[in-house]
Coordinates of C-alpha atoms in Angstrom, one line a residue:
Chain S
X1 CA 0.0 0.0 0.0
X2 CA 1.1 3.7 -0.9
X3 CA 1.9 5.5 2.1
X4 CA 1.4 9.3 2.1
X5 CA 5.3 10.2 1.6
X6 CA 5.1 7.5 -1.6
X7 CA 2.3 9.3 -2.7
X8 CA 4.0 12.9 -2.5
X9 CA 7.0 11.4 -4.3
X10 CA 4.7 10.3 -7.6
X11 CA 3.1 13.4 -7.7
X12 CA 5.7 16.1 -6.9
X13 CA 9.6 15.8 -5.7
X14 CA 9.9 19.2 -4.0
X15 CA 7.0 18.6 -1.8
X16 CA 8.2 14.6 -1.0
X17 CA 11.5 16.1 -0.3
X18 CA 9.8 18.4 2.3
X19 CA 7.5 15.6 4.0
X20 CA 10.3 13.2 4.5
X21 CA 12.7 16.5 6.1
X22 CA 9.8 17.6 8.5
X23 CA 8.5 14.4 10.1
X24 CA 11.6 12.2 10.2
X25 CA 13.1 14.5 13.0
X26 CA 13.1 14.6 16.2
X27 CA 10.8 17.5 16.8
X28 CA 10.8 19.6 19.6
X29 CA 8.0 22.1 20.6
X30 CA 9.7 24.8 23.5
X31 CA 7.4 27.2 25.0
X32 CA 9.0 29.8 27.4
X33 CA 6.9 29.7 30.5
X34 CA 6.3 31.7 34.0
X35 CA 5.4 28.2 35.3
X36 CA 4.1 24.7 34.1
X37 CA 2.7 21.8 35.9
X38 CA 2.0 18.2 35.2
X39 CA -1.2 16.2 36.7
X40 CA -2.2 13.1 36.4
X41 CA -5.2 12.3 37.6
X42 CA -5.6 14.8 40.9
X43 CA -1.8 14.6 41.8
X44 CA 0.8 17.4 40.6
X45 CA 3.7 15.2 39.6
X46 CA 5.9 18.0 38.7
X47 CA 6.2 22.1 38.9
X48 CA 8.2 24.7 37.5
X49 CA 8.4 28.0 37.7
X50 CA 10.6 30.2 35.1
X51 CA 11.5 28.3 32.4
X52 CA 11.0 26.1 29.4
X53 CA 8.2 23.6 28.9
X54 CA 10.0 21.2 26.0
X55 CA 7.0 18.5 24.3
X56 CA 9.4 16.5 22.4
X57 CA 8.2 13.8 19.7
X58 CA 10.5 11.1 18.8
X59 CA 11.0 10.3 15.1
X60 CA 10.7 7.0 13.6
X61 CA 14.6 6.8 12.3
X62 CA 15.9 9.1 15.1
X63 CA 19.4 8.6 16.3
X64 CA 22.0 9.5 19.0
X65 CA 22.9 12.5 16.6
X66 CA 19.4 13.9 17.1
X67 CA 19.4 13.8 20.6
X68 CA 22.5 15.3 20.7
X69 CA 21.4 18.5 18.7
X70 CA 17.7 18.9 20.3
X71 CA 19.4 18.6 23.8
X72 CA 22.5 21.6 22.7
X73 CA 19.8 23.9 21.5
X74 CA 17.0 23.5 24.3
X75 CA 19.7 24.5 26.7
X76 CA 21.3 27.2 24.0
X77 CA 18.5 28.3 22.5
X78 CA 18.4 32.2 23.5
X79 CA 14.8 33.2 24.1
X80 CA 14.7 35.9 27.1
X81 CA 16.3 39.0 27.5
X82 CA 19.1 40.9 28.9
X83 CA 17.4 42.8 31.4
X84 CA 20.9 44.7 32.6
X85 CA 21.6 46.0 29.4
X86 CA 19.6 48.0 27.0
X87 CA 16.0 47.1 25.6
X88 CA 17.3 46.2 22.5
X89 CA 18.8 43.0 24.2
X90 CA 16.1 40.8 23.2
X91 CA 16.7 36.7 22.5
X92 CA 20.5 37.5 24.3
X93 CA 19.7 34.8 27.3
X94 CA 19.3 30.8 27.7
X95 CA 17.6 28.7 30.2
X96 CA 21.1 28.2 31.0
X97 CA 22.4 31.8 31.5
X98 CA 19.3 32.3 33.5
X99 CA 19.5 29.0 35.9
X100 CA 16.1 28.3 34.8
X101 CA 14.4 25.4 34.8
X102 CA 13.1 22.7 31.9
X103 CA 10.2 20.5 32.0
X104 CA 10.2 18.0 29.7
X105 CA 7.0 15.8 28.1
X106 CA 7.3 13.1 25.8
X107 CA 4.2 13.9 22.7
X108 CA 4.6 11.2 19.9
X109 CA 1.6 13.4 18.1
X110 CA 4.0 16.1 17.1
X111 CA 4.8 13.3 14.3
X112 CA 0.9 13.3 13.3
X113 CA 0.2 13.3 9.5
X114 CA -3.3 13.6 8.0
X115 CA -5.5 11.3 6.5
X116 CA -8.1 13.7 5.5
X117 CA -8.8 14.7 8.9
X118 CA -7.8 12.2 10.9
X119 CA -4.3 11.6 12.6
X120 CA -2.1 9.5 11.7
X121 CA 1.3 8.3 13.4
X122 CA 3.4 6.1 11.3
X123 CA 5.7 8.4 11.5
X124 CA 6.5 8.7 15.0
X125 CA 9.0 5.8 16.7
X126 CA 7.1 2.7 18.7
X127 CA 6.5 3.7 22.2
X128 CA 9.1 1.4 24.1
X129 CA 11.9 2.3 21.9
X130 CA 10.9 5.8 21.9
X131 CA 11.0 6.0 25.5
X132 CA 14.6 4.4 25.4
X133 CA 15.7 7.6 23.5
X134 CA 13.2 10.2 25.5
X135 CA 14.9 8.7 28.9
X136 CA 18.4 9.1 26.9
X137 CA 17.2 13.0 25.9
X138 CA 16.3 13.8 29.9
X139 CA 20.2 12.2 30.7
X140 CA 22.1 14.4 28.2
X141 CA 19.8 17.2 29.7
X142 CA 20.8 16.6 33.5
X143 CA 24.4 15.9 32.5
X144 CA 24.5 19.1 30.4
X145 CA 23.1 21.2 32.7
X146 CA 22.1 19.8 36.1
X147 CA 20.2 17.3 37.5
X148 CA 17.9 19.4 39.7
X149 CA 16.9 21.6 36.7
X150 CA 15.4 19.1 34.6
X151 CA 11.3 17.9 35.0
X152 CA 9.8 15.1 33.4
X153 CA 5.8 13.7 33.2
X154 CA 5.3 10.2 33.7
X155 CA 6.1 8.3 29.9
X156 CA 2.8 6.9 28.4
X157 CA 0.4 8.2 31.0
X158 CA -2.8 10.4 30.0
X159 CA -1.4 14.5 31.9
X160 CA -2.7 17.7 32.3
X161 CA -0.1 20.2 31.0
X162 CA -0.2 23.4 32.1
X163 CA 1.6 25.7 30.4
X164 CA 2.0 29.3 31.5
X165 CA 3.0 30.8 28.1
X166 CA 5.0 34.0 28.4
X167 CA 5.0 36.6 25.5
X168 CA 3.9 34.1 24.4
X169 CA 7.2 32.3 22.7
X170 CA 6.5 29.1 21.1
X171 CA 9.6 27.7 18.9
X172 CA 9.4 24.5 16.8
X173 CA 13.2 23.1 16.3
X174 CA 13.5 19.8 14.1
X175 CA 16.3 17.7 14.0
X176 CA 17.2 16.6 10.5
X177 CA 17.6 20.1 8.9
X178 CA 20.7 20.4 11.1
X179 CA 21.9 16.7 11.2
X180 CA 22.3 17.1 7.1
X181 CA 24.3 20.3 6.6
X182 CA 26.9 20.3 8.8
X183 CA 28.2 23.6 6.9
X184 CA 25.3 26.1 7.5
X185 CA 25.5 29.4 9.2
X186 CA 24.5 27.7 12.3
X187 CA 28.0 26.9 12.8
X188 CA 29.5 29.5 11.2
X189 CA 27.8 32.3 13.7
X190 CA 27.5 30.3 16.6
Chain G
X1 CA 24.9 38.4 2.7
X2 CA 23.7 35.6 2.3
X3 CA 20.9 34.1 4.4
X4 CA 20.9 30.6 5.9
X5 CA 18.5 29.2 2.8
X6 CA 21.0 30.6 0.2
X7 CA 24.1 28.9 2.8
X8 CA 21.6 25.9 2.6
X9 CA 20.9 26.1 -1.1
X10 CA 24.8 26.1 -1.8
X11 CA 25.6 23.3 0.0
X12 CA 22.8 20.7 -0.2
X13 CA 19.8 21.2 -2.8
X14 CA 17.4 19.0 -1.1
X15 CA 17.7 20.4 2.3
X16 CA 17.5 23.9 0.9
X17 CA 14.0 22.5 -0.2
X18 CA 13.1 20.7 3.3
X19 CA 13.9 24.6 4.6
X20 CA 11.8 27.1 2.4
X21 CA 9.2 24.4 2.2
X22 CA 9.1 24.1 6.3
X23 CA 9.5 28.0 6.8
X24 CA 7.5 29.2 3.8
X25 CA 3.9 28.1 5.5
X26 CA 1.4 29.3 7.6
X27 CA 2.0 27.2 10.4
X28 CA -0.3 26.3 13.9
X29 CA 0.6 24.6 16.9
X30 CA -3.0 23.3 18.2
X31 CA -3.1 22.2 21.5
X32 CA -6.1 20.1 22.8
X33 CA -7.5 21.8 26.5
X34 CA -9.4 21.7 28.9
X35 CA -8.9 25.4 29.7
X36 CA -6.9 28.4 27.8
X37 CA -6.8 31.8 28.5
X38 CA -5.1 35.2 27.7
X39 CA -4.0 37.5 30.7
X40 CA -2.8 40.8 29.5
X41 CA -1.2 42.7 32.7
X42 CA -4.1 42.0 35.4
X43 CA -6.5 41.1 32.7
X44 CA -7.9 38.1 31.6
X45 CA -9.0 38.9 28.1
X46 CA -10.3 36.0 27.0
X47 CA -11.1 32.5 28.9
X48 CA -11.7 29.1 27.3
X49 CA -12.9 25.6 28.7
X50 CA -12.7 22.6 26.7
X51 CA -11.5 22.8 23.1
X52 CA -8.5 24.3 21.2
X53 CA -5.5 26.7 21.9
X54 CA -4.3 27.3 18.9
X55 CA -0.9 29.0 18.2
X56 CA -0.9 31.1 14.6
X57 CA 2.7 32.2 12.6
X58 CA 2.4 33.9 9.4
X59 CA 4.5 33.2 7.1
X60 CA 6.3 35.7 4.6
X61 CA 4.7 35.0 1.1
X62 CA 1.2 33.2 2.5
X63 CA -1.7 34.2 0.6
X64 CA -5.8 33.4 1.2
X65 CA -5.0 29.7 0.4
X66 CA -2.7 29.0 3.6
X67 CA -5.8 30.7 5.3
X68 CA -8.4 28.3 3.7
X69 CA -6.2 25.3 4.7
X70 CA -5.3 26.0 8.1
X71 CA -8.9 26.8 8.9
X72 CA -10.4 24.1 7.4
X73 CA -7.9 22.1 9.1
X74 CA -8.5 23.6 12.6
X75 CA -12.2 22.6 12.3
X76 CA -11.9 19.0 11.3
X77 CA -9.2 18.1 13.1
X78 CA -10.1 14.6 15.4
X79 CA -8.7 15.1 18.1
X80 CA -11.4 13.9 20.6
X81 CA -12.6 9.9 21.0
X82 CA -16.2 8.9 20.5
X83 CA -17.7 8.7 24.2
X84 CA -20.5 7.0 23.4
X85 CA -19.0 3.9 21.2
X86 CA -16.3 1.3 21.8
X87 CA -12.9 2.8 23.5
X88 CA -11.0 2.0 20.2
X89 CA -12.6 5.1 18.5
X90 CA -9.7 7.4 19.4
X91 CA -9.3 10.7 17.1
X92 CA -12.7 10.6 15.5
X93 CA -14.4 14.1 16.7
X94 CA -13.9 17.8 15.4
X95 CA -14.1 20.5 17.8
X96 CA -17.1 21.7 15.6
X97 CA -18.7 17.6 16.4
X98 CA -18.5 18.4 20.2
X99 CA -19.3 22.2 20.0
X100 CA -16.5 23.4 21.3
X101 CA -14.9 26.6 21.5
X102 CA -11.1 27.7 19.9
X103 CA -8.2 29.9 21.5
X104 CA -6.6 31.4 18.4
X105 CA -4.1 33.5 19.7
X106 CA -0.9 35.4 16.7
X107 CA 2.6 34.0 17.7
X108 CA 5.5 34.8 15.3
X109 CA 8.1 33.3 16.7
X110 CA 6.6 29.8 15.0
X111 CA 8.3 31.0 11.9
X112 CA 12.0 31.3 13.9
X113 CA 15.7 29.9 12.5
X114 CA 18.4 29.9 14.4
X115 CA 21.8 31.8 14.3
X116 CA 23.7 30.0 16.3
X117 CA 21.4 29.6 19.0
X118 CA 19.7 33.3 18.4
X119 CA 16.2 33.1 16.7
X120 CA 15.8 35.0 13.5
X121 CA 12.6 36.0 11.8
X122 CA 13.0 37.3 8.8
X123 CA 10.3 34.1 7.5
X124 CA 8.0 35.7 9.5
X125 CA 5.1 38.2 7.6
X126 CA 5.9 41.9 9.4
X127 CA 3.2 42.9 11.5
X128 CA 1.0 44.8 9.7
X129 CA 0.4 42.7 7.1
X130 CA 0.3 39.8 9.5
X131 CA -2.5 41.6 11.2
X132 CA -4.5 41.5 8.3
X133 CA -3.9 38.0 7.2
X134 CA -4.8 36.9 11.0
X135 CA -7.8 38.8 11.4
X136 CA -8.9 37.0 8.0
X137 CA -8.5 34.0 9.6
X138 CA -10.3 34.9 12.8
X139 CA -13.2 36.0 10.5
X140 CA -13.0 33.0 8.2
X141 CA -13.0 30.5 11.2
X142 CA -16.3 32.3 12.7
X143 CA -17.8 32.5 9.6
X144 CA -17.7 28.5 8.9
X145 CA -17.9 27.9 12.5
X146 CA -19.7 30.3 15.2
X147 CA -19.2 33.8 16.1
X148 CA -19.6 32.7 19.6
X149 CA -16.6 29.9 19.8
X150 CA -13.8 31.6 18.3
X151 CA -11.8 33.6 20.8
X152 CA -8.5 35.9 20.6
X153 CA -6.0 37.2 22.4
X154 CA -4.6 41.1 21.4
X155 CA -2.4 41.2 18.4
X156 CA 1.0 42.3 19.0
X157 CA 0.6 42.8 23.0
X158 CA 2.5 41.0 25.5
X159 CA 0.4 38.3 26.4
X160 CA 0.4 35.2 29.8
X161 CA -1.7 32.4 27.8
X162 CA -2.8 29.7 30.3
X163 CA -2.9 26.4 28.6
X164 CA -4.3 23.2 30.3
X165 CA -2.8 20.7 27.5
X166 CA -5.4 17.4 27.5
X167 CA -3.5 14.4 27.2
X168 CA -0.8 16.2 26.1
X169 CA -2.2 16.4 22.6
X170 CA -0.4 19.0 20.0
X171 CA -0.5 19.0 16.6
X172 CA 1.9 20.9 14.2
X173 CA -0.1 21.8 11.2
X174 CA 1.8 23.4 8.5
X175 CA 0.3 25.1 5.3
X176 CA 2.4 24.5 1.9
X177 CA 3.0 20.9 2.1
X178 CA -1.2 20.4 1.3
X179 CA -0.9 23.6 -1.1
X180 CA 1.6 22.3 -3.8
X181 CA -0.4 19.2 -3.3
X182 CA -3.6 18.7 -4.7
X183 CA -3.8 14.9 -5.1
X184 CA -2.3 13.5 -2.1
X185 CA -3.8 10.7 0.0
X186 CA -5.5 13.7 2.3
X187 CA -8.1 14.1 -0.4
X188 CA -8.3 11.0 -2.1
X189 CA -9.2 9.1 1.7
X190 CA -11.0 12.4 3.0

């Protein structure tokens, strides 16, 4: 049977090209918040306050190398201000700078495709393996940075999120665009 | 100067592709909740219970077409189950089956890159024109939907949005992959 991607590649290259790119990633959806909170079922199971709330959705062909890069710029990524300087410091600090902290929540429908309206996840990696790499991803956070700054849900269970968005700031990062051009002005600035 | 997608362009062909095609698109983050709301300073300007929050970028060269996609994609979405049939009918309600109500609130940061680890927005539509392209969509979704369930934030202000993720469930939904793509496998098993 014709999957979507096989589909895309009969009908149009450029836009097959593009499918395969955006869902084969490791995809990672940071909001900056003033707090966030998991639940599940009346219990709080974690809180933050300042920080990043990460969902993170594991890709089906996702590798060491793409844990590696969505780990470097969760913690690099510069999304607040420099409130010393002037106001025209904008996106100058990190989690990191800040000693903020990072919850973390594994969401295997950031892979979703469409059938017509309904979700589909072929694309996203099979839960036990994926949780392999999430628990690998929360690791390389804690050994990065520290171990008392990184949250987590609990793997597989139904949560409440809640998500204090500030600004708000939402940034999608994918993997693959990086892990493939080695030579881009990512390095060259960075 | 060149930009990262000429950089990208130089060196690899097919992720210069993967890029515009990922950054070129109206793009929404939809979030599945039990409650959203927007706070500006003391003010709660807008207040949610079950439904969508969805998170809108603009993207530099959309046109009414990204519009008419996103929208119709917002509304038909299944993201609920069937309460009243066997608990294998996962994703098989709309917002619009269960007469809920949608969060739309304007976030250009969706369309970031990264320097280094500085986020750029130059794929991002300036905010005038923006403006005018989200307040279409506003008025397109309450036209096929209800006046009464479509709710906003305030363009350009600094905003708190209050997000009570359900499940987690998020959904990345971006426009130019369906555009250049009339006879995919979203029509044909819609």
């Amino acid at each position: 049977m014709e999957t979507p991607a096989d589909i895309h590649f009969s009908t149009l290259m450029s836009v097959e090209v593009s499918v395969s790119a955006c869902f084969d990633i490791m995809r990672a959806v940071i909001q900056r918040v003033l707090s966030a909170s998991v639940q599940v079922g009346d219990d709080v199971v974690s809180l933050i306050n300042r920080g990043l709330c990460v969902l993170i959705g594991i890709g089906l062909d996702d590798t060491e190398q793409d844990i590696e890069y969505i780990s470097r710029k969760i913690l690099n990524i510069r999304l607040w201000s420099n409130a010393d300087e002037a106001s025209d410091q904008r996106w100058s600090k990190s989690v990191q700078d800040l000693n903020l902290s990072i919850l973390c929540i594994s969401q295997f429908t950031l892979h979703a495709t469409l059938k017509g309206n309904k979700p589909d996840f072929h694309y996203s990696m099979p839960a036990e393996k994926s949780r392999l790499f999430y628990n690998q991803l929360l690791e390389k956070l804690k050994h990065d940075y520290a171990q008392d700054k990184i949250f987590d849900g609990i793997f597989g269970a139904k949560m409440l999120v809640n998500i204090a968005n500030d600004g708000p700031v939402t940034i999608v990062i994918d993997s693959k665009i990086k892990k493939h051009n080695a030579t881009s002005s990512e390095d060259v600035t960075e």
